[in-house]
Amino acid sequence: MYRLHRLQGHIQTIYLAEHPQGLVLLDGCCRADVDEVCRFIREELRRSLFELKLVVVTHMHPDHAGGAARLKLKTGAEIVAADVPGQWYRGLDGIAMHLTDMALAAWVAKRMGKPLKWFWYSRKLQADILLGDDSRLPGFPEWRVFHCPGHTDRDLALLHEEEGSMYVADLLVKVKGRYVPPFPLFYPNRYKSSLMKLKCLSPARVLLAHGGEVSLEEIDLDRVLAEAPSIPMTHWRSVKSKLNQILGRT
């Protein structure tokens, strides 16, 4: 019997799919979430840690990839990621961005009133399974996997066809009661295409990492598409904009 469990992670919602043949973690969560995921499997589900078969990493940010490697060590689960060349955090810029993203995650945790936790994880992901657009999760064909880039170049979303639920990770986030594009947004044109893909697939329920579970109608995708930025919204652009404001430049 299939069940989808929702756990409160350090700064995001964690979705754990329970199937007779094993468990699938729909995202790699934070490093700080690993012990809670393991506790939930053992104590709440009364299942072995070795029944966690797949850990999907939708993209490389700390609350989506930070726990993947440790979960693999503890459970033997295979790591699933998008079939996109290279590493996201590559080169000197990648090192700086990796550090910045962990600092942003810590800032979000502080804003949420959460205790300080260790966010460190490798900026290089060693995935076991790389999937192309519109693939099926190995061993769990109920789940279709789609590439939905924009936030980064390798974002994944997962659709459970029978239930009509789609986990979209950070494709959208809820801020002050409104559903808006995530920050950063590196590829605005790809992002709009990803929103159109979501609209065409038209799942009954949309599962967000930051915003819970909602109906597609509640999101108002047409408004999000109309208001989506046409230029990248990235760390450096934000810093540059703040510097210009401080210096009085236009």
PDB file of C-alpha atoms in Angstrom:
ATOM      1  CA  MET A   1       0.000   0.000   0.000  1.00  0.00           C
ATOM      2  CA  TYR A   2       1.344   3.423  -1.012  1.00  0.00           C
ATOM      3  CA  ARG A   3       1.499   6.251   1.523  1.00  0.00           C
ATOM      4  CA  LEU A   4       3.190   9.644   1.373  1.00  0.00           C
ATOM      5  CA  HIS A   5       4.552  10.870   4.685  1.00  0.00           C
ATOM      6  CA  ARG A   6       5.238  14.520   5.402  1.00  0.00           C
ATOM      7  CA  LEU A   7       7.942  15.360   7.936  1.00  0.00           C
ATOM      8  CA  GLN A   8       8.889  18.800   9.175  1.00  0.00           C
ATOM      9  CA  GLY A   9      12.509  19.299   8.262  1.00  0.00           C
ATOM     10  CA  HIS A  10      14.865  21.926   9.629  1.00  0.00           C
ATOM     11  CA  ILE A  11      13.784  24.563   7.104  1.00  0.00           C
ATOM     12  CA  GLN A  12      11.630  22.615   4.611  1.00  0.00           C
ATOM     13  CA  THR A  13       8.976  19.938   4.319  1.00  0.00           C
ATOM     14  CA  ILE A  14      10.324  16.422   3.751  1.00  0.00           C
ATOM     15  CA  TYR A  15       8.287  13.973   1.671  1.00  0.00           C
ATOM     16  CA  LEU A  16       8.894  10.247   2.182  1.00  0.00           C
ATOM     17  CA  ALA A  17       7.039   7.829  -0.094  1.00  0.00           C
ATOM     18  CA  GLU A  18       6.259   4.412   1.406  1.00  0.00           C
ATOM     19  CA  HIS A  19       5.716   1.523  -0.996  1.00  0.00           C
ATOM     20  CA  PRO A  20       5.540  -2.224  -0.321  1.00  0.00           C
ATOM     21  CA  GLN A  21       8.845  -2.660  -2.179  1.00  0.00           C
ATOM     22  CA  GLY A  22      10.635   0.082  -0.264  1.00  0.00           C
ATOM     23  CA  LEU A  23      10.891   3.752   0.604  1.00  0.00           C
ATOM     24  CA  VAL A  24      11.736   6.765  -1.564  1.00  0.00           C
ATOM     25  CA  LEU A  25      12.862  10.107  -0.158  1.00  0.00           C
ATOM     26  CA  LEU A  26      11.690  12.706  -2.652  1.00  0.00           C
ATOM     27  CA  ASP A  27      14.557  15.049  -1.813  1.00  0.00           C
ATOM     28  CA  GLY A  28      17.937  14.930  -0.094  1.00  0.00           C
ATOM     29  CA  CYS A  29      16.928  17.337   2.738  1.00  0.00           C
ATOM     30  CA  CYS A  30      19.365  19.101   5.100  1.00  0.00           C
ATOM     31  CA  ARG A  31      22.288  17.442   6.799  1.00  0.00           C
ATOM     32  CA  ALA A  32      20.513  18.306  10.054  1.00  0.00           C
ATOM     33  CA  ASP A  33      17.475  16.241   8.991  1.00  0.00           C
ATOM     34  CA  VAL A  34      19.241  12.903   8.557  1.00  0.00           C
ATOM     35  CA  ASP A  35      18.750  11.638  12.108  1.00  0.00           C
ATOM     36  CA  GLU A  36      15.046  12.554  12.077  1.00  0.00           C
ATOM     37  CA  VAL A  37      14.471  10.747   8.776  1.00  0.00           C
ATOM     38  CA  CYS A  38      16.183   7.647  10.159  1.00  0.00           C
ATOM     39  CA  ARG A  39      14.233   7.846  13.413  1.00  0.00           C
ATOM     40  CA  PHE A  40      10.947   8.148  11.532  1.00  0.00           C
ATOM     41  CA  ILE A  41      11.701   5.091   9.387  1.00  0.00           C
ATOM     42  CA  ARG A  42      12.673   2.940  12.377  1.00  0.00           C
ATOM     43  CA  GLU A  43      10.220   4.142  15.033  1.00  0.00           C
ATOM     44  CA  GLU A  44       7.164   5.417  13.164  1.00  0.00           C
ATOM     45  CA  LEU A  45       7.132   3.126  10.134  1.00  0.00           C
ATOM     46  CA  ARG A  46       8.748   0.164  11.933  1.00  0.00           C
ATOM     47  CA  ARG A  47      10.863  -0.538   8.879  1.00  0.00           C
ATOM     48  CA  SER A  48      14.562  -1.151   8.418  1.00  0.00           C
ATOM     49  CA  LEU A  49      16.791   1.706   7.305  1.00  0.00           C
ATOM     50  CA  PHE A  50      17.871  -0.557   4.469  1.00  0.00           C
ATOM     51  CA  GLU A  51      14.356  -0.308   3.050  1.00  0.00           C
ATOM     52  CA  LEU A  52      15.147   3.246   1.974  1.00  0.00           C
ATOM     53  CA  LYS A  53      15.955   2.456  -1.649  1.00  0.00           C
ATOM     54  CA  LEU A  54      16.234   5.857  -3.343  1.00  0.00           C
ATOM     55  CA  VAL A  55      17.124   9.392  -2.282  1.00  0.00           C
ATOM     56  CA  VAL A  56      16.259  11.912  -4.974  1.00  0.00           C
ATOM     57  CA  VAL A  57      18.266  15.129  -5.130  1.00  0.00           C
ATOM     58  CA  THR A  58      16.113  17.645  -6.988  1.00  0.00           C
ATOM     59  CA  HIS A  59      18.919  20.213  -6.990  1.00  0.00           C
ATOM     60  CA  MET A  60      22.095  20.978  -5.087  1.00  0.00           C
ATOM     61  CA  HIS A  61      20.997  23.489  -2.456  1.00  0.00           C
ATOM     62  CA  PRO A  62      21.624  22.674   1.245  1.00  0.00           C
ATOM     63  CA  ASP A  63      18.012  21.759   2.071  1.00  0.00           C
ATOM     64  CA  HIS A  64      17.701  19.457  -0.954  1.00  0.00           C
ATOM     65  CA  ALA A  65      21.099  17.777  -1.205  1.00  0.00           C
ATOM     66  CA  GLY A  66      22.692  18.264   2.211  1.00  0.00           C
ATOM     67  CA  GLY A  67      21.624  14.950   3.697  1.00  0.00           C
ATOM     68  CA  ALA A  68      21.912  12.703   0.646  1.00  0.00           C
ATOM     69  CA  ALA A  69      25.446  11.384   1.124  1.00  0.00           C
ATOM     70  CA  ARG A  70      24.951  10.668   4.840  1.00  0.00           C
ATOM     71  CA  LEU A  71      21.657   8.915   4.171  1.00  0.00           C
ATOM     72  CA  LYS A  72      23.378   6.731   1.588  1.00  0.00           C
ATOM     73  CA  LEU A  73      26.033   5.782   4.153  1.00  0.00           C
ATOM     74  CA  LYS A  74      23.435   4.922   6.792  1.00  0.00           C
ATOM     75  CA  THR A  75      20.927   3.086   4.587  1.00  0.00           C
ATOM     76  CA  GLY A  76      22.632   1.970   1.376  1.00  0.00           C
ATOM     77  CA  ALA A  77      20.075   3.934  -0.663  1.00  0.00           C
ATOM     78  CA  GLU A  78      21.003   5.009  -4.177  1.00  0.00           C
ATOM     79  CA  ILE A  79      21.130   8.723  -5.016  1.00  0.00           C
ATOM     80  CA  VAL A  80      19.055   9.890  -7.984  1.00  0.00           C
ATOM     81  CA  ALA A  81      19.730  13.176  -9.792  1.00  0.00           C
ATOM     82  CA  ALA A  82      19.137  14.904 -13.124  1.00  0.00           C
ATOM     83  CA  ASP A  83      21.227  13.829 -16.073  1.00  0.00           C
ATOM     84  CA  VAL A  84      22.943  17.180 -16.533  1.00  0.00           C
ATOM     85  CA  PRO A  85      26.683  17.437 -17.335  1.00  0.00           C
ATOM     86  CA  GLY A  86      29.135  18.562 -14.675  1.00  0.00           C
ATOM     87  CA  GLN A  87      28.685  19.660 -11.092  1.00  0.00           C
ATOM     88  CA  TRP A  88      26.500  22.625 -10.117  1.00  0.00           C
ATOM     89  CA  TYR A  89      29.063  24.106  -7.734  1.00  0.00           C
ATOM     90  CA  ARG A  90      32.046  24.000 -10.066  1.00  0.00           C
ATOM     91  CA  GLY A  91      35.089  26.242 -10.163  1.00  0.00           C
ATOM     92  CA  LEU A  92      35.940  29.141  -7.888  1.00  0.00           C
ATOM     93  CA  ASP A  93      32.525  30.718  -8.435  1.00  0.00           C
ATOM     94  CA  GLY A  94      30.948  27.431  -7.401  1.00  0.00           C
ATOM     95  CA  ILE A  95      32.916  27.326  -4.154  1.00  0.00           C
ATOM     96  CA  ALA A  96      31.780  30.855  -3.289  1.00  0.00           C
ATOM     97  CA  MET A  97      28.177  30.064  -4.225  1.00  0.00           C
ATOM     98  CA  HIS A  98      28.213  26.881  -2.140  1.00  0.00           C
ATOM     99  CA  LEU A  99      29.343  28.823   0.935  1.00  0.00           C
ATOM    100  CA  THR A 100      26.785  31.544   0.246  1.00  0.00           C
ATOM    101  CA  ASP A 101      23.949  29.043  -0.090  1.00  0.00           C
ATOM    102  CA  MET A 102      24.798  27.462   3.253  1.00  0.00           C
ATOM    103  CA  ALA A 103      24.882  30.910   4.836  1.00  0.00           C
ATOM    104  CA  LEU A 104      21.461  31.690   3.316  1.00  0.00           C
ATOM    105  CA  ALA A 105      20.071  28.420   4.679  1.00  0.00           C
ATOM    106  CA  ALA A 106      21.366  29.312   8.142  1.00  0.00           C
ATOM    107  CA  TRP A 107      19.756  32.766   7.831  1.00  0.00           C
ATOM    108  CA  VAL A 108      16.420  31.191   6.877  1.00  0.00           C
ATOM    109  CA  ALA A 109      16.651  28.866   9.882  1.00  0.00           C
ATOM    110  CA  LYS A 110      17.297  31.820  12.167  1.00  0.00           C
ATOM    111  CA  ARG A 111      14.311  33.699  10.725  1.00  0.00           C
ATOM    112  CA  MET A 112      12.181  30.626  11.427  1.00  0.00           C
ATOM    113  CA  GLY A 113      13.388  30.557  15.038  1.00  0.00           C
ATOM    114  CA  LYS A 114      15.270  27.289  14.568  1.00  0.00           C
ATOM    115  CA  PRO A 115      18.415  26.426  16.537  1.00  0.00           C
ATOM    116  CA  LEU A 116      21.774  26.710  14.833  1.00  0.00           C
ATOM    117  CA  LYS A 117      22.632  23.475  12.977  1.00  0.00           C
ATOM    118  CA  TRP A 118      25.599  22.330  10.926  1.00  0.00           C
ATOM    119  CA  PHE A 119      24.749  22.681   7.203  1.00  0.00           C
ATOM    120  CA  TRP A 120      28.055  21.600   5.706  1.00  0.00           C
ATOM    121  CA  TYR A 121      27.935  19.027   2.878  1.00  0.00           C
ATOM    122  CA  SER A 122      30.066  18.297  -0.161  1.00  0.00           C
ATOM    123  CA  ARG A 123      29.539  20.610  -3.102  1.00  0.00           C
ATOM    124  CA  LYS A 124      30.092  17.628  -5.410  1.00  0.00           C
ATOM    125  CA  LEU A 125      27.318  15.081  -5.711  1.00  0.00           C
ATOM    126  CA  GLN A 126      28.167  11.466  -6.472  1.00  0.00           C
ATOM    127  CA  ALA A 127      24.875  10.272  -7.937  1.00  0.00           C
ATOM    128  CA  ASP A 128      24.219   6.587  -8.614  1.00  0.00           C
ATOM    129  CA  ILE A 129      21.374   7.134 -11.081  1.00  0.00           C
ATOM    130  CA  LEU A 130      21.041   9.985 -13.568  1.00  0.00           C
ATOM    131  CA  LEU A 131      17.644  10.469 -15.166  1.00  0.00           C
ATOM    132  CA  GLY A 132      16.566  12.345 -18.276  1.00  0.00           C
ATOM    133  CA  ASP A 133      13.380  14.329 -18.661  1.00  0.00           C
ATOM    134  CA  ASP A 134      10.146  12.320 -18.338  1.00  0.00           C
ATOM    135  CA  SER A 135      11.776   9.217 -16.881  1.00  0.00           C
ATOM    136  CA  ARG A 136      10.507   6.686 -14.346  1.00  0.00           C
ATOM    137  CA  LEU A 137      12.085   6.103 -10.954  1.00  0.00           C
ATOM    138  CA  PRO A 138      13.869   2.727 -11.111  1.00  0.00           C
ATOM    139  CA  GLY A 139      11.893   0.187  -9.107  1.00  0.00           C
ATOM    140  CA  PHE A 140       9.094   2.708  -8.535  1.00  0.00           C
ATOM    141  CA  PRO A 141       7.498   3.275 -11.963  1.00  0.00           C
ATOM    142  CA  GLU A 142       4.521   5.053 -10.379  1.00  0.00           C
ATOM    143  CA  TRP A 143       6.754   8.109 -10.208  1.00  0.00           C
ATOM    144  CA  ARG A 144       7.487  10.121 -13.363  1.00  0.00           C
ATOM    145  CA  VAL A 145      10.515  12.389 -13.134  1.00  0.00           C
ATOM    146  CA  PHE A 146      10.660  15.679 -15.026  1.00  0.00           C
ATOM    147  CA  HIS A 147      13.399  18.237 -15.576  1.00  0.00           C
ATOM    148  CA  CYS A 148      12.102  21.638 -14.434  1.00  0.00           C
ATOM    149  CA  PRO A 149      15.139  23.967 -14.551  1.00  0.00           C
ATOM    150  CA  GLY A 150      15.214  27.669 -13.810  1.00  0.00           C
ATOM    151  CA  HIS A 151      16.079  27.835 -10.126  1.00  0.00           C
ATOM    152  CA  THR A 152      19.252  25.971 -11.177  1.00  0.00           C
ATOM    153  CA  ASP A 153      20.166  24.059 -14.330  1.00  0.00           C
ATOM    154  CA  ARG A 154      19.230  20.645 -12.891  1.00  0.00           C
ATOM    155  CA  ASP A 155      15.949  20.912 -10.990  1.00  0.00           C
ATOM    156  CA  LEU A 156      13.730  17.835 -10.839  1.00  0.00           C
ATOM    157  CA  ALA A 157      10.017  17.380 -10.131  1.00  0.00           C
ATOM    158  CA  LEU A 158       8.258  14.076  -9.415  1.00  0.00           C
ATOM    159  CA  LEU A 159       4.695  13.176 -10.392  1.00  0.00           C
ATOM    160  CA  HIS A 160       2.767  10.307  -8.835  1.00  0.00           C
ATOM    161  CA  GLU A 161       0.329   9.661 -11.670  1.00  0.00           C
ATOM    162  CA  GLU A 162      -2.285   7.602  -9.834  1.00  0.00           C
ATOM    163  CA  GLU A 163      -2.568  10.018  -6.933  1.00  0.00           C
ATOM    164  CA  GLY A 164      -2.167  13.116  -9.101  1.00  0.00           C
ATOM    165  CA  SER A 165       0.380  14.673  -6.750  1.00  0.00           C
ATOM    166  CA  MET A 166       3.519  16.406  -7.982  1.00  0.00           C
ATOM    167  CA  TYR A 167       6.487  17.331  -5.822  1.00  0.00           C
ATOM    168  CA  VAL A 168       8.052  20.428  -7.370  1.00  0.00           C
ATOM    169  CA  ALA A 169      10.755  21.191  -4.769  1.00  0.00           C
ATOM    170  CA  ASP A 170      11.615  24.919  -5.186  1.00  0.00           C
ATOM    171  CA  LEU A 171       9.870  25.542  -8.499  1.00  0.00           C
ATOM    172  CA  LEU A 172       7.580  27.739  -6.405  1.00  0.00           C
ATOM    173  CA  VAL A 173       7.810  29.018  -2.841  1.00  0.00           C
ATOM    174  CA  LYS A 174       5.198  30.552  -0.570  1.00  0.00           C
ATOM    175  CA  VAL A 175       6.046  34.022   0.729  1.00  0.00           C
ATOM    176  CA  LYS A 176       3.543  36.082   2.740  1.00  0.00           C
ATOM    177  CA  GLY A 177       0.668  33.967   1.469  1.00  0.00           C
ATOM    178  CA  ARG A 178       1.609  34.234  -2.213  1.00  0.00           C
ATOM    179  CA  TYR A 179       3.252  31.695  -4.495  1.00  0.00           C
ATOM    180  CA  VAL A 180       6.277  33.222  -6.162  1.00  0.00           C
ATOM    181  CA  PRO A 181       9.451  32.220  -8.045  1.00  0.00           C
ATOM    182  CA  PRO A 182      12.360  31.030  -5.915  1.00  0.00           C
ATOM    183  CA  PHE A 183      15.613  32.846  -5.208  1.00  0.00           C
ATOM    184  CA  PRO A 184      18.021  32.501  -6.841  1.00  0.00           C
ATOM    185  CA  LEU A 185      16.615  32.167 -10.358  1.00  0.00           C
ATOM    186  CA  PHE A 186      19.455  31.599 -12.794  1.00  0.00           C
ATOM    187  CA  TYR A 187      17.534  30.776 -15.962  1.00  0.00           C
ATOM    188  CA  PRO A 188      14.323  32.840 -16.319  1.00  0.00           C
ATOM    189  CA  ASN A 189      13.361  31.508 -19.747  1.00  0.00           C
ATOM    190  CA  ARG A 190      13.818  27.896 -18.679  1.00  0.00           C
ATOM    191  CA  TYR A 191      11.875  28.725 -15.544  1.00  0.00           C
ATOM    192  CA  LYS A 192       8.862  29.906 -17.527  1.00  0.00           C
ATOM    193  CA  SER A 193       9.032  26.745 -19.627  1.00  0.00           C
ATOM    194  CA  SER A 194       9.053  24.697 -16.417  1.00  0.00           C
ATOM    195  CA  LEU A 195       5.949  26.521 -15.173  1.00  0.00           C
ATOM    196  CA  MET A 196       4.263  25.768 -18.499  1.00  0.00           C
ATOM    197  CA  LYS A 197       5.197  22.095 -18.077  1.00  0.00           C
ATOM    198  CA  LEU A 198       3.542  22.110 -14.646  1.00  0.00           C
ATOM    199  CA  LYS A 199       0.460  23.755 -16.143  1.00  0.00           C
ATOM    200  CA  CYS A 200       0.258  21.167 -18.934  1.00  0.00           C
ATOM    201  CA  LEU A 201       0.695  18.215 -16.569  1.00  0.00           C
ATOM    202  CA  SER A 202      -2.006  19.752 -14.362  1.00  0.00           C
ATOM    203  CA  PRO A 203      -1.608  17.646 -11.197  1.00  0.00           C
ATOM    204  CA  ALA A 204      -4.448  17.697  -8.699  1.00  0.00           C
ATOM    205  CA  ARG A 205      -2.055  18.543  -5.866  1.00  0.00           C
ATOM    206  CA  VAL A 206       1.279  20.361  -5.835  1.00  0.00           C
ATOM    207  CA  LEU A 207       3.782  19.535  -3.097  1.00  0.00           C
ATOM    208  CA  LEU A 208       6.186  22.338  -2.220  1.00  0.00           C
ATOM    209  CA  ALA A 209       9.352  22.165  -0.170  1.00  0.00           C
ATOM    210  CA  HIS A 210       8.511  25.619   1.184  1.00  0.00           C
ATOM    211  CA  GLY A 211       4.771  26.102   1.309  1.00  0.00           C
ATOM    212  CA  GLY A 212       3.195  22.725   1.913  1.00  0.00           C
ATOM    213  CA  GLU A 213       0.592  21.017  -0.252  1.00  0.00           C
ATOM    214  CA  VAL A 214      -1.833  23.015  -2.384  1.00  0.00           C
ATOM    215  CA  SER A 215      -4.107  22.675  -5.392  1.00  0.00           C
ATOM    216  CA  LEU A 216      -2.901  23.999  -8.722  1.00  0.00           C
ATOM    217  CA  GLU A 217      -5.741  26.540  -8.734  1.00  0.00           C
ATOM    218  CA  GLU A 218      -4.515  28.062  -5.468  1.00  0.00           C
ATOM    219  CA  ILE A 219      -1.156  28.879  -7.051  1.00  0.00           C
ATOM    220  CA  ASP A 220      -2.539  30.921  -9.992  1.00  0.00           C
ATOM    221  CA  LEU A 221       0.189  29.943 -12.446  1.00  0.00           C
ATOM    222  CA  ASP A 222      -0.907  32.558 -14.973  1.00  0.00           C
ATOM    223  CA  ARG A 223      -0.092  35.295 -12.468  1.00  0.00           C
ATOM    224  CA  VAL A 224       3.259  33.725 -11.594  1.00  0.00           C
ATOM    225  CA  LEU A 225       4.110  33.456 -15.288  1.00  0.00           C
ATOM    226  CA  ALA A 226       3.138  37.079 -15.895  1.00  0.00           C
ATOM    227  CA  GLU A 227       5.178  38.309 -12.918  1.00  0.00           C
ATOM    228  CA  ALA A 228       8.181  36.000 -13.382  1.00  0.00           C
ATOM    229  CA  PRO A 229      11.457  37.907 -13.928  1.00  0.00           C
ATOM    230  CA  SER A 230      12.937  38.199 -17.391  1.00  0.00           C
ATOM    231  CA  ILE A 231      16.517  38.540 -16.144  1.00  0.00           C
ATOM    232  CA  PRO A 232      18.408  36.246 -13.750  1.00  0.00           C
ATOM    233  CA  MET A 233      17.961  36.823 -10.016  1.00  0.00           C
ATOM    234  CA  THR A 234      21.253  35.647  -8.542  1.00  0.00           C
ATOM    235  CA  HIS A 235      23.500  36.232  -5.548  1.00  0.00           C
ATOM    236  CA  TRP A 236      25.893  38.521  -7.425  1.00  0.00           C
ATOM    237  CA  ARG A 237      23.140  40.593  -9.019  1.00  0.00           C
ATOM    238  CA  SER A 238      21.589  41.135  -5.584  1.00  0.00           C
ATOM    239  CA  VAL A 239      24.923  42.201  -4.085  1.00  0.00           C
ATOM    240  CA  LYS A 240      25.602  44.512  -7.036  1.00  0.00           C
ATOM    241  CA  SER A 241      22.141  46.088  -6.720  1.00  0.00           C
ATOM    242  CA  LYS A 242      22.649  46.742  -2.995  1.00  0.00           C
ATOM    243  CA  LEU A 243      26.064  48.283  -3.650  1.00  0.00           C
ATOM    244  CA  ASN A 244      24.565  50.565  -6.290  1.00  0.00           C
ATOM    245  CA  GLN A 245      21.876  51.669  -3.848  1.00  0.00           C
ATOM    246  CA  ILE A 246      24.474  52.406  -1.157  1.00  0.00           C
ATOM    247  CA  LEU A 247      26.624  54.339  -3.633  1.00  0.00           C
ATOM    248  CA  GLY A 248      23.626  56.202  -5.036  1.00  0.00           C
ATOM    249  CA  ARG A 249      23.974  54.832  -8.540  1.00  0.00           C
ATOM    250  CA  THR A 250      21.050  54.179 -10.827  1.00  0.00           C
TER     251      THR A 250
END
